[in-house]
């Protein structure tokens, strides 16, 4: 029934209805892979082209964009809320919340993707879906797995500064991390698999200095930290040095999406406390530690679980009700009404 030519514009209009119908399961709107097949069939390739171009001058961009999808989805669902700029008295931007301020990056590239999509198919592809597509393409182009991205999210008209302030923290222990994932419907396999995104990208010194010099207020280093890695990081992040200086999250293959995040954890070379907790916390034994072990020994196992967990994360409270959401024309602003 969906075999009408997407080229004929009348058929394209019919196609919208068909696609929308395919995404409806009973009364519940769900996301689906072919959401834009009729309305913006080239969306995936357009996003990919802009990302490849951005990567030419910014080797870190694939990691940064992958993180944006996470920070979007964990705060009132995957609805592009992260992308809204502040409007005094109206929008308290999530970009200013501690986990994002001076940390989340890649917003100009999201704008460039949006501009390219608006040129090809005006008013069709949501900013929330741009983040989901950009994450998949970024992982794939970095050597990681591919997956069929589910689409059909709408964009929010609101942001949640307090929600963004409560994102998982690098100083959280395993119990707190598990709780924050559970609160959005994600389990321990999701927690361990998604943390594997720390196989690429950069991290500021301020997130490790506590572990290097004053772990839990002991004035001693974190005893779980491998001593050679501690010496290496102490040189890069001296005690009263620049807390914004950058390090590789995975020093073995800094820009490649592979399983080395887990082999690092096995060697007590996790950068963040929240990373090493997954393997070394007393609470991890028999719980998350065996999942780390499994992914450290099988890249295939990691890749297939990561792909599934990204789909699970992308399904956090999808905004599909047109009375609540919209397709923003500019990802930074709610549409003028
Ligand atoms: C489990 C809880 C998590 C915590 C506590 C956490 C924390 C952090 C922190 C502190 C940084 C460095 C920020 C900076 O230095 O400015 C970072 C970077 C990063 N995170 Fe996470 N993260 C978590 C989960 C995730 C997830 C689920 C993903 C994606 C699926 C992700 C992807 C990334 C990436 C790719 C980077 C590097 C970004 C760049 O280079 O711009 N993280 N994370
Ligand atoms: C974000 O960080 C800057 C310093 O770089 C600071 O001036 C600003 O107040 C911070 N924003 C918020 C909302 O706290
Ligand atoms: C984890 O952190 C929370 C909040 O700081 C604390 O209440 C809890 O006791 C900690 N759990 C463990 C096992 O350290
Ligand atoms: C180490 O941390 C504790 C608790 O957070 C703090 O009271 C103490 O001043 C810190 N020591 C140094 C040298 O910064
Ligand atoms: C600290 O490091 C950041 C990131 O490399 C850099 O932009 C900034 O200029 C540095 N600040 C100082 C005071 O050196």
GROMACS .gro file of C-alpha atoms and ligand atoms in nm:
model
  436
    1UNK     CA    1   0.000   0.000   0.000
    2UNK     CA    2   0.293   0.235   0.053
    3UNK     CA    3   0.423   0.176  -0.298
    4UNK     CA    4   0.312   0.511  -0.443
    5UNK     CA    5   0.595   0.709  -0.604
    6UNK     CA    6   0.747   0.946  -0.354
    7UNK     CA    7   0.843   1.176  -0.643
    8UNK     CA    8   0.494   1.279  -0.740
    9UNK     CA    9   0.390   1.551  -0.500
   10UNK     CA   10   0.033   1.430  -0.465
   11UNK     CA   11   0.167   1.088  -0.382
   12UNK     CA   12   0.408   1.248  -0.139
   13UNK     CA   13   0.117   1.402   0.047
   14UNK     CA   14  -0.052   1.063   0.056
   15UNK     CA   15   0.283   0.925   0.171
   16UNK     CA   16   0.280   1.145   0.478
   17UNK     CA   17  -0.045   0.986   0.580
   18UNK     CA   18   0.080   0.638   0.506
   19UNK     CA   19   0.400   0.694   0.704
   20UNK     CA   20   0.213   0.848   0.992
   21UNK     CA   21  -0.020   0.550   0.987
   22UNK     CA   22   0.275   0.311   0.990
   23UNK     CA   23   0.408   0.485   1.299
   24UNK     CA   24   0.080   0.445   1.481
   25UNK     CA   25   0.039   0.126   1.678
   26UNK     CA   26  -0.305   0.137   1.825
   27UNK     CA   27  -0.358   0.475   1.985
   28UNK     CA   28   0.008   0.515   2.082
   29UNK     CA   29   0.231   0.711   1.846
   30UNK     CA   30   0.568   0.539   1.809
   31UNK     CA   31   0.885   0.630   1.631
   32UNK     CA   32   0.979   0.448   1.311
   33UNK     CA   33   1.276   0.422   1.076
   34UNK     CA   34   1.097   0.535   0.761
   35UNK     CA   35   0.930   0.844   0.907
   36UNK     CA   36   1.085   1.084   0.654
   37UNK     CA   37   1.098   0.844   0.360
   38UNK     CA   38   0.830   1.036   0.174
   39UNK     CA   39   0.872   1.386   0.315
   40UNK     CA   40   1.252   1.413   0.325
   41UNK     CA   41   1.399   1.096   0.175
   42UNK     CA   42   1.751   1.238   0.169
   43UNK     CA   43   1.754   1.348   0.536
   44UNK     CA   44   2.012   1.091   0.644
   45UNK     CA   45   2.253   1.180   0.365
   46UNK     CA   46   2.212   1.552   0.421
   47UNK     CA   47   2.299   1.516   0.789
   48UNK     CA   48   2.593   1.293   0.699
   49UNK     CA   49   2.730   1.542   0.447
   50UNK     CA   50   2.726   1.829   0.698
   51UNK     CA   51   2.892   1.614   0.965
   52UNK     CA   52   3.171   1.498   0.736
   53UNK     CA   53   3.233   1.858   0.642
   54UNK     CA   54   3.242   1.974   1.006
   55UNK     CA   55   3.480   1.692   1.095
   56UNK     CA   56   3.741   1.829   0.852
   57UNK     CA   57   3.814   2.115   1.092
   58UNK     CA   58   3.703   1.953   1.418
   59UNK     CA   59   3.813   1.598   1.485
   60UNK     CA   60   3.619   1.596   1.811
   61UNK     CA   61   3.281   1.681   1.662
   62UNK     CA   62   3.153   1.322   1.629
   63UNK     CA   63   3.200   1.266   2.002
   64UNK     CA   64   3.047   1.601   2.091
   65UNK     CA   65   2.734   1.536   1.883
   66UNK     CA   66   2.689   1.189   2.029
   67UNK     CA   67   2.689   1.341   2.376
   68UNK     CA   68   2.426   1.599   2.278
   69UNK     CA   69   2.170   1.326   2.202
   70UNK     CA   70   2.230   1.181   2.550
   71UNK     CA   71   2.194   1.519   2.721
   72UNK     CA   72   1.879   1.586   2.520
   73UNK     CA   73   1.709   1.251   2.585
   74UNK     CA   74   1.770   1.241   2.961
   75UNK     CA   75   1.595   1.575   3.015
   76UNK     CA   76   1.216   1.565   2.955
   77UNK     CA   77   1.276   1.305   2.681
   78UNK     CA   78   1.432   1.333   2.333
   79UNK     CA   79   1.267   1.659   2.232
   80UNK     CA   80   1.546   1.897   2.134
   81UNK     CA   81   1.499   2.086   2.462
   82UNK     CA   82   1.877   2.103   2.504
   83UNK     CA   83   1.907   2.312   2.188
   84UNK     CA   84   1.688   2.603   2.299
   85UNK     CA   85   1.875   2.923   2.378
   86UNK     CA   86   1.772   3.122   2.684
   87UNK     CA   87   1.495   3.383   2.667
   88UNK     CA   88   1.477   3.590   2.985
   89UNK     CA   89   1.166   3.503   3.185
   90UNK     CA   90   1.059   3.241   2.927
   91UNK     CA   91   1.331   2.984   2.858
   92UNK     CA   92   1.599   2.901   3.116
   93UNK     CA   93   1.837   2.731   2.874
   94UNK     CA   94   1.966   2.383   2.956
   95UNK     CA   95   2.291   2.494   2.798
   96UNK     CA   96   2.369   2.693   3.114
   97UNK     CA   97   2.316   2.398   3.352
   98UNK     CA   98   2.643   2.274   3.512
   99UNK     CA   99   2.673   1.952   3.307
  100UNK     CA  100   2.644   2.155   2.985
  101UNK     CA  101   2.794   2.496   3.060
  102UNK     CA  102   3.143   2.523   2.908
  103UNK     CA  103   3.114   2.156   2.822
  104UNK     CA  104   2.838   2.060   2.576
  105UNK     CA  105   2.948   2.161   2.228
  106UNK     CA  106   2.860   2.117   1.862
  107UNK     CA  107   2.560   2.351   1.854
  108UNK     CA  108   2.677   2.544   1.544
  109UNK     CA  109   2.703   2.214   1.356
  110UNK     CA  110   2.346   2.126   1.459
  111UNK     CA  111   2.246   2.466   1.319
  112UNK     CA  112   2.427   2.388   0.993
  113UNK     CA  113   2.244   2.055   0.966
  114UNK     CA  114   1.913   2.229   1.033
  115UNK     CA  115   1.983   2.492   0.766
  116UNK     CA  116   2.065   2.223   0.510
  117UNK     CA  117   1.750   2.027   0.594
  118UNK     CA  118   1.531   2.338   0.585
  119UNK     CA  119   1.661   2.406   0.236
  120UNK     CA  120   1.583   2.054   0.116
  121UNK     CA  121   1.254   1.998   0.302
  122UNK     CA  122   1.128   2.302   0.490
  123UNK     CA  123   0.954   2.243   0.821
  124UNK     CA  124   0.985   1.866   0.810
  125UNK     CA  125   1.274   1.728   1.017
  126UNK     CA  126   1.270   1.796   1.390
  127UNK     CA  127   1.574   1.909   1.586
  128UNK     CA  128   1.532   1.614   1.822
  129UNK     CA  129   1.555   1.377   1.524
  130UNK     CA  130   1.862   1.566   1.397
  131UNK     CA  131   2.037   1.479   1.724
  132UNK     CA  132   1.938   1.112   1.693
  133UNK     CA  133   2.061   1.095   1.333
  134UNK     CA  134   2.380   1.285   1.412
  135UNK     CA  135   2.462   1.044   1.695
  136UNK     CA  136   2.425   0.736   1.474
  137UNK     CA  137   2.620   0.887   1.187
  138UNK     CA  138   2.894   1.006   1.425
  139UNK     CA  139   2.937   0.661   1.580
  140UNK     CA  140   2.934   0.491   1.242
  141UNK     CA  141   3.189   0.732   1.091
  142UNK     CA  142   3.416   0.673   1.390
  143UNK     CA  143   3.426   0.297   1.331
  144UNK     CA  144   3.137   0.197   1.555
  145UNK     CA  145   2.815   0.009   1.485
  146UNK     CA  146   2.530   0.123   1.264
  147UNK     CA  147   2.167   0.100   1.352
  148UNK     CA  148   1.832   0.200   1.208
  149UNK     CA  149   1.754   0.531   1.378
  150UNK     CA  150   1.393   0.562   1.488
  151UNK     CA  151   1.240   0.894   1.386
  152UNK     CA  152   0.928   1.101   1.423
  153UNK     CA  153   1.000   1.306   1.736
  154UNK     CA  154   0.866   1.657   1.769
  155UNK     CA  155   1.051   1.946   1.933
  156UNK     CA  156   0.958   2.087   2.270
  157UNK     CA  157   0.850   2.442   2.337
  158UNK     CA  158   1.011   2.431   2.682
  159UNK     CA  159   1.346   2.363   2.844
  160UNK     CA  160   1.419   2.215   3.186
  161UNK     CA  161   1.722   2.373   3.354
  162UNK     CA  162   1.678   2.178   3.677
  163UNK     CA  163   1.643   1.850   3.489
  164UNK     CA  164   1.964   1.925   3.301
  165UNK     CA  165   2.139   2.006   3.629
  166UNK     CA  166   2.048   1.656   3.748
  167UNK     CA  167   2.209   1.470   3.455
  168UNK     CA  168   2.438   1.182   3.558
  169UNK     CA  169   2.750   1.330   3.716
  170UNK     CA  170   3.109   1.209   3.686
  171UNK     CA  171   3.123   1.212   4.066
  172UNK     CA  172   2.815   0.989   4.108
  173UNK     CA  173   2.862   0.641   4.253
  174UNK     CA  174   2.718   0.331   4.087
  175UNK     CA  175   2.400   0.332   4.294
  176UNK     CA  176   2.318   0.687   4.192
  177UNK     CA  177   2.403   0.620   3.826
  178UNK     CA  178   2.180   0.312   3.821
  179UNK     CA  179   1.900   0.520   3.974
  180UNK     CA  180   1.932   0.799   3.717
  181UNK     CA  181   1.920   0.549   3.430
  182UNK     CA  182   1.633   0.355   3.583
  183UNK     CA  183   1.439   0.681   3.619
  184UNK     CA  184   1.433   0.708   3.238
  185UNK     CA  185   1.361   0.339   3.183
  186UNK     CA  186   1.718   0.224   3.116
  187UNK     CA  187   1.874  -0.080   3.283
  188UNK     CA  188   2.228  -0.178   3.381
  189UNK     CA  189   2.313  -0.314   3.037
  190UNK     CA  190   2.211   0.023   2.893
  191UNK     CA  191   2.420   0.202   3.156
  192UNK     CA  192   2.733   0.000   3.079
  193UNK     CA  193   2.684  -0.004   2.702
  194UNK     CA  194   2.608   0.368   2.671
  195UNK     CA  195   2.902   0.461   2.895
  196UNK     CA  196   3.109   0.296   2.622
  197UNK     CA  197   3.060   0.620   2.426
  198UNK     CA  198   3.354   0.738   2.638
  199UNK     CA  199   3.566   0.552   2.383
  200UNK     CA  200   3.601   0.884   2.201
  201UNK     CA  201   3.602   1.254   2.279
  202UNK     CA  202   3.765   1.477   2.535
  203UNK     CA  203   3.734   1.555   2.902
  204UNK     CA  204   3.850   1.845   3.117
  205UNK     CA  205   4.105   1.811   3.396
  206UNK     CA  206   3.860   1.938   3.657
  207UNK     CA  207   3.676   1.605   3.639
  208UNK     CA  208   3.977   1.401   3.746
  209UNK     CA  209   4.172   1.623   3.986
  210UNK     CA  210   3.974   1.497   4.284
  211UNK     CA  211   4.075   1.142   4.195
  212UNK     CA  212   4.439   1.245   4.153
  213UNK     CA  213   4.492   1.451   4.468
  214UNK     CA  214   4.206   1.431   4.713
  215UNK     CA  215   3.982   1.131   4.663
  216UNK     CA  216   3.668   1.151   4.879
  217UNK     CA  217   3.840   1.414   5.093
  218UNK     CA  218   4.128   1.180   5.190
  219UNK     CA  219   4.405   1.402   5.049
  220UNK     CA  220   4.518   1.081   4.874
  221UNK     CA  221   4.466   0.958   4.518
  222UNK     CA  222   4.187   0.719   4.428
  223UNK     CA  223   4.335   0.378   4.519
  224UNK     CA  224   4.161   0.212   4.225
  225UNK     CA  225   4.347   0.433   3.974
  226UNK     CA  226   4.631   0.253   3.793
  227UNK     CA  227   4.955   0.413   3.913
  228UNK     CA  228   5.114   0.466   3.570
  229UNK     CA  229   4.793   0.625   3.442
  230UNK     CA  230   4.778   0.837   3.755
  231UNK     CA  231   5.135   0.960   3.693
  232UNK     CA  232   5.043   1.039   3.332
  233UNK     CA  233   4.732   1.230   3.430
  234UNK     CA  234   4.909   1.414   3.712
  235UNK     CA  235   5.147   1.559   3.454
  236UNK     CA  236   4.864   1.667   3.231
  237UNK     CA  237   4.648   1.793   3.517
  238UNK     CA  238   4.872   1.943   3.786
  239UNK     CA  239   4.718   2.017   4.122
  240UNK     CA  240   4.660   2.389   4.071
  241UNK     CA  241   4.666   2.377   3.691
  242UNK     CA  242   4.409   2.472   3.431
  243UNK     CA  243   4.093   2.278   3.514
  244UNK     CA  244   3.966   2.328   3.160
  245UNK     CA  245   4.264   2.160   2.992
  246UNK     CA  246   4.156   1.871   2.773
  247UNK     CA  247   4.242   1.501   2.781
  248UNK     CA  248   4.139   1.201   2.578
  249UNK     CA  249   3.866   0.994   2.737
  250UNK     CA  250   4.032   0.692   2.573
  251UNK     CA  251   4.407   0.759   2.536
  252UNK     CA  252   4.463   0.433   2.344
  253UNK     CA  253   4.248   0.525   2.040
  254UNK     CA  254   4.114   0.875   2.113
  255UNK     CA  255   3.897   0.923   1.804
  256UNK     CA  256   3.792   0.568   1.726
  257UNK     CA  257   3.473   0.404   1.842
  258UNK     CA  258   3.588   0.065   1.971
  259UNK     CA  259   3.579  -0.148   2.285
  260UNK     CA  260   3.892   0.006   2.438
  261UNK     CA  261   3.687   0.197   2.693
  262UNK     CA  262   3.622  -0.139   2.858
  263UNK     CA  263   3.977  -0.271   2.826
  264UNK     CA  264   4.086   0.055   2.994
  265UNK     CA  265   3.844  -0.012   3.280
  266UNK     CA  266   3.986  -0.365   3.315
  267UNK     CA  267   4.330  -0.203   3.360
  268UNK     CA  268   4.197   0.049   3.616
  269UNK     CA  269   4.238   0.322   3.358
  270UNK     CA  270   3.893   0.472   3.358
  271UNK     CA  271   3.911   0.852   3.349
  272UNK     CA  272   3.599   0.944   3.544
  273UNK     CA  273   3.494   0.807   3.880
  274UNK     CA  274   3.162   0.720   3.713
  275UNK     CA  275   3.352   0.511   3.455
  276UNK     CA  276   3.561   0.308   3.697
  277UNK     CA  277   3.263   0.255   3.927
  278UNK     CA  278   3.108   0.025   3.665
  279UNK     CA  279   3.393  -0.220   3.710
  280UNK     CA  280   3.548  -0.153   4.050
  281UNK     CA  281   3.277  -0.048   4.291
  282UNK     CA  282   3.188  -0.309   4.554
  283UNK     CA  283   2.831  -0.265   4.428
  284UNK     CA  284   2.946  -0.351   4.072
  285UNK     CA  285   3.057  -0.704   4.157
  286UNK     CA  286   2.819  -0.955   4.000
  287UNK     CA  287   2.613  -0.665   3.861
  288UNK     CA  288   2.780  -0.426   3.614
  289UNK     CA  289   3.137  -0.560   3.637
  290UNK     CA  290   3.049  -0.878   3.441
  291UNK     CA  291   2.894  -0.662   3.168
  292UNK     CA  292   3.217  -0.460   3.148
  293UNK     CA  293   3.409  -0.789   3.123
  294UNK     CA  294   3.184  -0.912   2.843
  295UNK     CA  295   3.227  -0.594   2.637
  296UNK     CA  296   3.603  -0.586   2.704
  297UNK     CA  297   3.633  -0.932   2.553
  298UNK     CA  298   3.393  -0.892   2.260
  299UNK     CA  299   3.361  -0.585   2.043
  300UNK     CA  300   3.068  -0.752   1.866
  301UNK     CA  301   2.884  -0.787   2.196
  302UNK     CA  302   2.957  -0.422   2.278
  303UNK     CA  303   2.849  -0.297   1.935
  304UNK     CA  304   2.520  -0.485   1.925
  305UNK     CA  305   2.431  -0.382   2.279
  306UNK     CA  306   2.536  -0.023   2.218
  307UNK     CA  307   2.314  -0.003   1.910
  308UNK     CA  308   2.015  -0.142   2.102
  309UNK     CA  309   2.080   0.086   2.398
  310UNK     CA  310   2.099   0.392   2.173
  311UNK     CA  311   1.758   0.295   2.037
  312UNK     CA  312   1.633   0.253   2.395
  313UNK     CA  313   1.773   0.595   2.489
  314UNK     CA  314   1.620   0.748   2.177
  315UNK     CA  315   1.283   0.614   2.292
  316UNK     CA  316   1.283   0.805   2.621
  317UNK     CA  317   0.949   0.988   2.634
  318UNK     CA  318   0.930   1.066   2.262
  319UNK     CA  319   0.730   1.382   2.204
  320UNK     CA  320   0.483   1.292   1.929
  321UNK     CA  321   0.170   1.485   2.029
  322UNK     CA  322   0.132   1.775   1.783
  323UNK     CA  323  -0.058   1.977   2.043
  324UNK     CA  324   0.253   1.973   2.263
  325UNK     CA  325   0.538   1.972   2.013
  326UNK     CA  326   0.640   2.130   1.686
  327UNK     CA  327   0.905   2.111   1.414
  328UNK     CA  328   1.127   2.403   1.505
  329UNK     CA  329   1.252   2.604   1.208
  330UNK     CA  330   1.551   2.719   1.410
  331UNK     CA  331   1.670   2.465   1.668
  332UNK     CA  332   1.757   2.746   1.910
  333UNK     CA  333   1.409   2.900   1.923
  334UNK     CA  334   1.046   2.806   1.957
  335UNK     CA  335   0.860   2.895   1.636
  336UNK     CA  336   0.688   3.231   1.635
  337UNK     CA  337   0.315   3.161   1.669
  338LIG     C1  338   2.692   0.729   3.272
  338LIG     C2  339   2.690   0.856   3.302
  338LIG     C3  340   2.776   0.957   3.232
  338LIG     C4  341   2.851   1.052   3.291
  338LIG     C5  342   2.863   1.077   3.440
  338LIG     C6  343   2.918   1.125   3.188
  338LIG     C7  344   3.003   1.232   3.210
  338LIG     C8  345   3.080   1.293   3.113
  338LIG     C9  346   3.175   1.398   3.137
  338LIG    C10  347   3.203   1.462   3.272
  338LIG    C11  348   3.234   1.428   3.020
  338LIG    C12  349   3.342   1.533   2.994
  338LIG    C13  350   3.280   1.671   2.985
  338LIG    C14  351   3.382   1.781   2.981
  338LIG     O1  352   3.497   1.758   3.014
  338LIG     O2  353   3.343   1.895   2.948
  338LIG    C15  354   3.175   1.344   2.920
  338LIG    C16  355   3.209   1.344   2.788
  338LIG    C17  356   3.148   1.267   2.691
  338LIG     N1  357   3.039   1.185   2.712
  338LIG    FE1  358   2.965   1.126   2.888
  338LIG     N2  359   2.883   1.075   3.068
  338LIG    C18  360   2.795   0.972   3.089
  338LIG    C19  361   2.730   0.898   2.992
  338LIG    C20  362   2.743   0.922   2.857
  338LIG    C21  363   2.655   0.867   2.757
  338LIG    C22  364   2.533   0.780   2.785
  338LIG    C23  365   2.702   0.910   2.636
  338LIG    C24  366   2.649   0.883   2.499
  338LIG    C25  367   2.582   0.777   2.464
  338LIG    C26  368   2.819   0.991   2.662
  338LIG    C27  369   2.899   1.046   2.567
  338LIG    C28  370   3.006   1.129   2.592
  338LIG    C29  371   3.101   1.172   2.491
  338LIG    C30  372   3.105   1.125   2.348
  338LIG    C31  373   3.189   1.261   2.553
  338LIG    C32  374   3.301   1.342   2.488
  338LIG    C33  375   3.238   1.469   2.432
  338LIG    C34  376   3.330   1.566   2.361
  338LIG     O3  377   3.446   1.537   2.336
  338LIG     O4  378   3.281   1.678   2.331
  338LIG     N3  379   2.838   0.998   2.797
  338LIG     N4  380   3.081   1.264   2.979
  339LIG     C1  381   2.832   2.946   3.261
  339LIG     O1  382   2.970   2.970   3.279
  339LIG     C2  383   3.010   3.106   3.269
  339LIG     C3  384   3.160   3.110   3.288
  339LIG     O2  385   3.224   3.063   3.177
  339LIG     C4  386   2.941   3.187   3.377
  339LIG     O3  387   2.974   3.323   3.362
  339LIG     C5  388   2.792   3.169   3.364
  339LIG     O4  389   2.729   3.235   3.470
  339LIG     C6  390   2.753   3.022   3.365
  339LIG     N1  391   2.612   3.009   3.338
  339LIG     C7  392   2.524   2.974   3.431
  339LIG     C8  393   2.382   2.969   3.391
  339LIG     O5  394   2.557   2.945   3.544
  340LIG     C1  395   2.622   0.677   4.675
  340LIG     O1  396   2.599   0.817   4.682
  340LIG     C2  397   2.480   0.851   4.751
  340LIG     C3  398   2.459   1.000   4.736
  340LIG     O2  399   2.575   1.069   4.763
  340LIG     C4  400   2.492   0.808   4.896
  340LIG     O3  401   2.373   0.839   4.966
  340LIG     C5  402   2.516   0.658   4.900
  340LIG     O4  403   2.540   0.620   5.034
  340LIG     C6  404   2.634   0.620   4.815
  340LIG     N1  405   2.644   0.475   4.808
  340LIG     C7  406   2.755   0.410   4.829
  340LIG     C8  407   2.748   0.261   4.823
  340LIG     O5  408   2.861   0.465   4.852
  341LIG     C1  409   4.003   1.760   5.020
  341LIG     O1  410   3.864   1.740   5.022
  341LIG     C2  411   3.804   1.768   5.146
  341LIG     C3  412   3.658   1.728   5.140
  341LIG     O2  413   3.600   1.761   5.016
  341LIG     C4  414   3.824   1.916   5.178
  341LIG     O3  415   3.764   1.948   5.300
  341LIG     C5  416   3.972   1.949   5.180
  341LIG     O4  417   3.991   2.087   5.199
  341LIG     C6  418   4.038   1.905   5.051
  341LIG     N1  419   4.183   1.920   5.061
  341LIG     C7  420   4.252   1.997   4.978
  341LIG     C8  421   4.398   2.000   4.998
  341LIG     O5  422   4.201   2.064   4.888
  342LIG     C1  423   4.282   2.646   2.990
  342LIG     O1  424   4.262   2.546   2.893
  342LIG     C2  425   4.162   2.580   2.796
  342LIG     C3  426   4.139   2.460   2.709
  342LIG     O2  427   4.256   2.412   2.653
  342LIG     C4  428   4.209   2.702   2.718
  342LIG     O3  429   4.111   2.740   2.624
  342LIG     C5  430   4.233   2.817   2.816
  342LIG     O4  431   4.286   2.927   2.747
  342LIG     C6  432   4.328   2.776   2.926
  342LIG     N1  433   4.334   2.881   3.025
  342LIG     C7  434   4.448   2.924   3.075
  342LIG     C8  435   4.437   3.029   3.181
  342LIG     O5  436   4.556   2.884   3.037
   0.00000   0.00000   0.00000
